[in-house]
Amino acid sequence: MIKNSTTDQLANGRLVSLDVMRGMIMILLCGESCMLYEAIRHIDPAKPMGGLINQFFHHPWHGLHFWDLVQPAFMFMAGAAMYISYSRKLDKGISWNNNLRHVLIRSLKLFICGTALHCVYAGKPVWELWNVLTQLSFTTIVAYLIIEKSYTWQLVFALGLLILTEVLYRTVLMPGFDQPFVEGHNFGSYVDTLLMGKINSDGWVTINCIPTAAHTIWGVLAGKLLISNKTINYKIKALVIAGVVALIIGFGLDLSGITPIIKRISTSSFAFASVGWVLLILAAVYWLVDVKRNIKYAWVFTVVGMNAIFIYLFFETVGVQWVNHVVAIFTGDMLQLFLNVPHNIAALISACVTLVVEWGLCYWLYKRSIFFKL
């Protein structure tokens, strides 16, 4: 029944590739929530296994890991999905003004969920704005306000956001926060002291929402391209060329020493480099799914992709705060206690079982349509 829905989506002209890509992102995030990558890293900390699994963790500062692409891809896909949804509403006679209320309410929900998650993490009420949902609430509004503008206008605006970020980091030099690209001593950290009275111990900053808004805007443009009347070859070439150009710019800025690639403060070089990879991945998924119709297992990803926010919240709350611990007691802990299984092996088994259990719970909720729609 679920598989047939994927076929129906293709028949109705829906871009299943977008849901597949969002589903891939969410499955990766769920693995992180279940501590799967952490468990694998402790199995073989030496290279080459250690070097490979490190790609599933954020780079400590200056550099780029595979895992650093997840959040930009999430923002990008949100922009693409928003444009496609908006275009359908236009076809139904719903105007930009009428849809604005829906966008604002959705952004408010995202903001509340994002700030609430930090309270859950801390185990007490806190005021922290570093969560991806909090930042998405801002980038969604920015992208929607200019959604009807031309390709050129939106590209220039996105570039302006990156230039603005560069200027702020390089020119607003406050005592103790006068080193643009040094962790904890940059403009972003200074803003956090004003907004929250604290800085993030891992170097994340709230004003990442400004440069990463470019990711959501670029997603809007990708969504507009993919549902346009352009030929399939044109669409794929456009995505690939844009991706390559973005990679050249991003890594060019880094290698030339102009602006280092730093994900934790979302430098302009990082924004370009990350979206370059995302565009190339999207081109590949679009070709495989929507063009070549490789949909045999696409339903797995589409179900996840169409319920991305709910699944993210579920794994980050019920999963991280309760299921992970309970499953560990009856798997990893018992394996060590009764069978003397090494800790690292027991942890890996526990993480795998946890992932299966939590997906089972999500599927149970899905079958009963118990989802928090966002």
Coordinates of C-alpha atoms in Angstrom, one line a residue:
M1 CA 0.0 0.0 0.0
I2 CA 2.8 2.4 0.9
K3 CA 4.8 1.4 -2.2
N4 CA 1.8 2.2 -4.4
S5 CA 1.6 5.6 -2.9
T6 CA 5.1 6.2 -4.2
T7 CA 4.1 5.2 -7.7
D8 CA 1.0 7.5 -7.4
Q9 CA 3.3 10.4 -6.4
L10 CA 5.3 9.9 -9.6
A11 CA 2.2 9.6 -11.7
N12 CA 0.9 12.9 -10.2
G13 CA 4.1 14.7 -11.1
R14 CA 5.4 14.8 -7.5
L15 CA 9.2 15.1 -7.2
V16 CA 9.7 11.9 -5.2
S17 CA 13.5 12.6 -5.3
L18 CA 13.0 15.5 -2.8
D19 CA 11.2 13.2 -0.3
V20 CA 13.8 10.5 -0.9
M21 CA 16.6 12.9 -0.2
R22 CA 14.9 14.3 2.9
G23 CA 14.3 10.7 4.0
M24 CA 18.0 9.9 3.5
I25 CA 18.9 12.9 5.7
M26 CA 16.5 11.9 8.4
I27 CA 17.7 8.3 8.5
L28 CA 21.3 9.5 9.0
L29 CA 20.1 11.8 11.8
C30 CA 18.3 9.0 13.5
G31 CA 21.5 6.9 13.4
E32 CA 23.2 9.8 15.3
S33 CA 20.4 10.0 17.9
C34 CA 20.8 6.3 18.6
M35 CA 24.5 6.8 19.1
L36 CA 25.2 4.4 16.2
Y37 CA 28.2 6.3 14.8
E38 CA 29.7 6.8 18.3
A39 CA 29.5 3.1 18.9
I40 CA 31.1 2.2 15.5
R41 CA 33.9 4.7 16.2
H42 CA 34.8 2.8 19.4
I43 CA 35.0 -0.5 17.5
D44 CA 38.0 0.5 15.5
P45 CA 39.4 3.9 16.4
A46 CA 42.5 3.3 14.2
K47 CA 42.6 4.1 10.5
P48 CA 41.2 3.4 8.0
M49 CA 37.9 2.6 9.8
G50 CA 38.4 5.4 12.3
G51 CA 39.0 7.9 9.4
L52 CA 35.9 6.8 7.6
I53 CA 33.6 6.9 10.6
N54 CA 34.9 10.3 11.5
Q55 CA 33.1 11.6 8.5
F56 CA 29.9 11.0 10.5
F57 CA 30.9 13.6 13.0
H58 CA 31.2 17.4 12.6
H59 CA 34.7 18.7 11.8
P60 CA 36.2 20.2 15.0
W61 CA 36.6 23.6 13.3
H62 CA 38.5 24.4 10.1
G63 CA 37.6 21.8 7.5
L64 CA 34.7 19.8 6.1
H65 CA 33.3 16.4 6.9
F66 CA 30.4 14.6 5.3
W67 CA 28.4 15.1 8.4
D68 CA 28.7 18.9 8.0
L69 CA 26.5 18.6 4.9
V70 CA 23.5 17.3 6.7
Q71 CA 22.2 20.6 8.1
P72 CA 22.7 22.5 4.9
A73 CA 20.9 19.8 3.0
F74 CA 18.1 19.9 5.5
M75 CA 17.8 23.7 5.0
F76 CA 18.1 23.3 1.2
M77 CA 15.4 20.7 1.0
A78 CA 13.1 22.7 3.1
G79 CA 13.4 25.6 0.7
A80 CA 12.7 23.3 -2.3
A81 CA 9.7 21.7 -0.7
M82 CA 8.3 25.1 0.3
Y83 CA 8.5 26.4 -3.3
I84 CA 6.7 23.3 -4.7
S85 CA 4.0 23.5 -2.0
Y86 CA 3.6 27.3 -2.7
S87 CA 3.3 26.7 -6.5
R88 CA 0.5 24.2 -6.0
K89 CA -1.3 26.6 -3.7
L90 CA -1.1 29.2 -6.4
D91 CA -2.7 26.8 -8.8
K92 CA -5.6 26.4 -6.3
G93 CA -6.0 30.2 -6.1
I94 CA -4.3 30.7 -2.8
S95 CA -2.3 34.0 -3.0
W96 CA 1.1 34.9 -1.5
N97 CA -0.7 37.0 1.2
N98 CA -3.1 34.2 2.2
N99 CA -0.3 31.7 2.5
L100 CA 1.9 34.0 4.5
R101 CA -0.1 33.3 7.7
H102 CA 0.5 29.6 7.3
V103 CA 4.3 30.2 6.8
L104 CA 4.5 32.4 9.9
I105 CA 2.5 29.9 12.1
R106 CA 4.7 27.0 10.9
S107 CA 7.9 29.0 11.6
L108 CA 6.6 29.8 15.1
K109 CA 6.0 26.1 15.7
L110 CA 9.5 25.3 14.5
F111 CA 11.0 28.0 16.7
I112 CA 9.1 26.7 19.8
C113 CA 10.1 23.1 19.1
G114 CA 13.8 24.1 18.5
T115 CA 14.0 26.1 21.8
A116 CA 12.1 23.4 23.7
L117 CA 14.6 20.7 22.5
H118 CA 17.4 22.6 24.3
C119 CA 15.3 22.5 27.5
V120 CA 14.9 18.7 27.0
Y121 CA 18.7 18.3 26.4
A122 CA 19.5 20.4 29.5
G123 CA 16.8 18.8 31.7
K124 CA 15.7 22.3 32.8
P125 CA 14.3 25.5 31.2
V126 CA 17.0 27.2 29.2
W127 CA 17.1 29.9 26.6
E128 CA 19.3 28.6 23.7
L129 CA 18.9 29.3 20.0
W130 CA 21.4 26.9 18.4
N131 CA 19.0 24.2 17.3
V132 CA 18.5 23.6 13.5
L133 CA 14.7 24.0 13.9
T134 CA 15.1 27.4 15.5
Q135 CA 17.3 28.5 12.6
L136 CA 15.0 27.0 10.0
S137 CA 12.1 29.1 11.5
F138 CA 14.1 32.2 10.5
T139 CA 15.4 31.0 7.1
T140 CA 11.9 29.9 6.1
I141 CA 10.5 33.4 6.6
V142 CA 13.4 35.0 4.8
A143 CA 13.1 32.6 1.8
Y144 CA 9.3 33.0 1.6
L145 CA 9.4 36.8 1.6
I146 CA 11.4 36.8 -1.6
I147 CA 9.9 33.6 -3.1
E148 CA 8.2 35.4 -6.0
K149 CA 11.4 37.3 -7.1
S150 CA 13.4 36.2 -10.1
Y151 CA 16.3 33.8 -10.1
T152 CA 18.8 36.6 -10.4
W153 CA 17.2 38.6 -7.6
Q154 CA 17.2 35.7 -5.2
L155 CA 20.8 34.7 -6.1
V156 CA 22.0 38.3 -5.5
F157 CA 20.0 38.4 -2.2
A158 CA 21.6 35.2 -1.0
L159 CA 25.0 36.4 -1.9
G160 CA 24.2 39.6 0.0
L161 CA 23.5 37.6 3.1
L162 CA 27.0 36.0 2.8
I163 CA 28.7 39.3 2.2
L164 CA 26.8 40.8 5.2
T165 CA 28.1 37.9 7.4
E166 CA 31.7 38.5 6.1
V167 CA 31.5 42.2 6.9
L168 CA 30.1 41.6 10.4
Y169 CA 32.7 39.1 11.4
R170 CA 35.6 41.2 10.0
T171 CA 34.6 44.7 11.1
V172 CA 32.6 44.4 14.4
L173 CA 35.5 43.5 16.6
M174 CA 34.6 43.7 20.3
P175 CA 37.0 43.2 23.2
G176 CA 37.5 39.4 23.6
F177 CA 35.6 38.8 20.4
D178 CA 37.9 40.3 17.8
Q179 CA 39.2 37.2 16.0
P180 CA 36.8 36.5 13.2
F181 CA 37.6 32.9 12.6
V182 CA 38.7 31.7 16.1
E183 CA 36.3 29.6 18.1
G184 CA 34.6 31.4 21.0
H185 CA 36.3 34.8 20.1
N186 CA 34.3 35.8 17.0
F187 CA 31.4 38.1 16.3
G188 CA 28.9 35.2 16.4
S189 CA 29.9 34.3 19.9
Y190 CA 29.6 38.0 20.9
V191 CA 26.1 38.1 19.6
D192 CA 25.3 35.0 21.7
T193 CA 26.4 36.8 24.8
L194 CA 23.9 39.5 24.0
L195 CA 21.0 37.2 23.1
M196 CA 21.5 34.4 25.7
G197 CA 24.2 35.6 28.0
K198 CA 26.4 32.6 27.1
I199 CA 28.4 31.1 24.3
N200 CA 28.3 27.6 23.0
S201 CA 31.0 25.3 24.3
D202 CA 31.3 23.6 20.8
G203 CA 31.6 26.9 18.9
W204 CA 28.1 27.0 17.4
V205 CA 26.5 30.5 17.0
T206 CA 23.0 31.7 16.6
I207 CA 23.6 34.1 13.7
N208 CA 24.4 31.1 11.5
C209 CA 20.7 31.7 10.6
I210 CA 21.8 34.6 8.4
P211 CA 24.3 32.8 6.1
T212 CA 22.4 29.5 6.1
A213 CA 19.3 31.3 4.9
A214 CA 21.2 31.2 1.6
H215 CA 20.8 27.4 1.7
T216 CA 17.0 27.7 2.0
I217 CA 16.9 30.3 -0.8
W218 CA 19.0 28.1 -3.0
G219 CA 16.6 25.3 -2.2
V220 CA 13.7 27.5 -3.4
L221 CA 15.5 28.1 -6.7
A222 CA 16.2 24.3 -7.1
G223 CA 12.5 23.6 -6.5
K224 CA 11.5 26.2 -9.0
L225 CA 13.9 24.7 -11.6
L226 CA 12.8 21.1 -11.0
I227 CA 9.1 21.7 -11.6
S228 CA 9.7 24.1 -14.5
N229 CA 9.0 23.2 -18.1
K230 CA 12.8 22.9 -18.8
T231 CA 14.0 19.6 -20.3
I232 CA 15.4 16.9 -18.0
N233 CA 18.8 17.3 -19.5
Y234 CA 18.7 21.1 -18.8
K235 CA 17.7 20.6 -15.2
I236 CA 20.4 18.0 -14.4
K237 CA 23.1 20.1 -16.2
A238 CA 22.0 23.2 -14.3
L239 CA 22.2 21.4 -11.0
V240 CA 25.6 19.9 -11.8
I241 CA 27.1 23.1 -13.2
A242 CA 25.9 25.1 -10.2
G243 CA 27.2 22.5 -7.8
V244 CA 30.7 22.5 -9.4
V245 CA 30.8 26.3 -9.5
A246 CA 29.8 26.4 -5.8
L247 CA 32.5 23.9 -4.9
I248 CA 35.1 25.9 -6.8
I249 CA 34.1 29.1 -5.0
G250 CA 33.9 27.5 -1.6
F251 CA 37.2 25.6 -1.7
G252 CA 38.8 28.5 -3.6
L253 CA 38.0 30.9 -0.8
D254 CA 39.4 28.4 1.7
L255 CA 42.6 27.4 -0.1
S256 CA 43.4 31.0 -1.0
G257 CA 43.3 31.9 2.7
I258 CA 40.5 34.5 2.2
T259 CA 37.8 32.7 4.2
P260 CA 38.3 29.3 5.9
I261 CA 35.6 26.6 5.7
I262 CA 34.1 26.5 9.1
K263 CA 30.7 24.9 9.6
R264 CA 30.2 25.9 13.2
I265 CA 30.0 29.6 12.2
S266 CA 28.8 28.9 8.7
T267 CA 31.4 31.0 6.8
S268 CA 30.7 32.0 3.3
S269 CA 33.2 29.4 2.0
F270 CA 31.4 26.7 3.9
A271 CA 28.0 27.9 2.5
F272 CA 29.3 27.5 -1.0
A273 CA 31.2 24.3 -0.5
S274 CA 28.3 22.6 1.3
V275 CA 25.7 23.6 -1.2
G276 CA 27.9 22.5 -4.0
W277 CA 27.9 18.9 -2.7
V278 CA 24.2 19.1 -1.9
L279 CA 23.4 20.2 -5.5
L280 CA 25.4 17.3 -6.9
I281 CA 23.7 14.8 -4.6
L282 CA 20.3 16.2 -5.6
A283 CA 21.2 15.9 -9.3
A284 CA 22.1 12.2 -8.8
V285 CA 19.0 11.4 -6.7
Y286 CA 16.7 13.2 -9.2
W287 CA 18.2 11.3 -12.1
L288 CA 17.9 7.9 -10.3
V289 CA 14.4 8.4 -8.9
D290 CA 12.4 10.8 -11.0
V291 CA 14.1 10.2 -14.4
K292 CA 15.1 6.5 -14.3
R293 CA 12.2 5.5 -12.0
N294 CA 14.3 3.5 -9.6
I295 CA 11.5 3.4 -7.0
K296 CA 11.4 -0.2 -5.7
Y297 CA 12.6 0.9 -2.3
A298 CA 11.8 4.6 -2.6
W299 CA 8.8 4.3 -0.4
V300 CA 11.1 3.7 2.6
F301 CA 12.6 7.2 2.2
T302 CA 9.4 9.0 1.1
V303 CA 7.6 8.0 4.2
V304 CA 10.4 9.3 6.3
G305 CA 10.9 12.4 4.1
M306 CA 7.3 13.4 4.3
N307 CA 7.3 13.3 8.1
A308 CA 10.8 14.6 8.7
I309 CA 10.1 17.1 11.5
F310 CA 8.0 14.6 13.5
I311 CA 10.6 11.9 13.2
Y312 CA 13.4 14.3 14.2
L313 CA 11.5 15.5 17.3
F314 CA 10.6 11.9 18.2
F315 CA 14.2 10.6 18.1
E316 CA 15.6 13.7 19.8
T317 CA 13.1 13.5 22.7
V318 CA 11.5 10.1 23.4
G319 CA 14.4 8.4 21.7
V320 CA 17.4 10.2 23.3
Q321 CA 15.8 10.8 26.7
W322 CA 14.1 7.4 27.3
V323 CA 14.3 4.6 24.6
N324 CA 18.1 4.8 24.2
H325 CA 18.6 4.2 27.9
V326 CA 16.0 1.6 28.3
V327 CA 17.2 -0.5 25.4
A328 CA 20.8 -0.2 26.6
I329 CA 19.8 -1.7 29.9
F330 CA 18.3 -4.8 28.3
T331 CA 20.8 -5.3 25.5
G332 CA 24.3 -3.8 26.0
D333 CA 24.3 -3.9 29.8
M334 CA 23.0 -7.4 30.0
L335 CA 25.4 -8.7 27.3
Q336 CA 28.3 -7.3 29.4
L337 CA 26.9 -8.7 32.7
F338 CA 26.0 -12.2 31.6
L339 CA 28.1 -12.9 28.5
N340 CA 31.1 -10.7 29.3
V341 CA 30.8 -9.0 25.9
P342 CA 33.4 -6.2 25.4
H343 CA 31.9 -2.8 26.1
N344 CA 32.4 -1.4 22.6
I345 CA 30.7 -4.5 21.0
A346 CA 27.8 -4.3 23.5
A347 CA 27.4 -0.6 22.8
L348 CA 27.2 -1.2 19.0
I349 CA 24.6 -4.0 19.5
S350 CA 22.6 -1.7 21.8
A351 CA 22.7 1.2 19.2
C352 CA 21.5 -1.1 16.4
V353 CA 18.7 -2.5 18.5
T354 CA 17.7 1.0 19.6
L355 CA 17.5 2.1 16.0
V356 CA 15.2 -0.8 15.1
V357 CA 13.0 -0.2 18.2
E358 CA 12.6 3.5 17.6
W359 CA 11.8 3.0 13.9
G360 CA 9.3 0.4 14.9
L361 CA 7.6 2.9 17.2
C362 CA 7.6 5.5 14.5
Y363 CA 6.1 3.0 12.0
W364 CA 3.4 2.2 14.6
L365 CA 2.5 5.9 14.9
Y366 CA 2.6 6.3 11.1
K367 CA 0.1 3.5 10.6
R368 CA -2.2 5.2 13.0
S369 CA -1.6 8.6 11.5
I370 CA -0.4 9.9 14.9
F371 CA 2.0 12.5 13.5
F372 CA 2.7 16.1 14.5
K373 CA 2.3 17.8 11.1
L374 CA 4.7 20.7 10.4

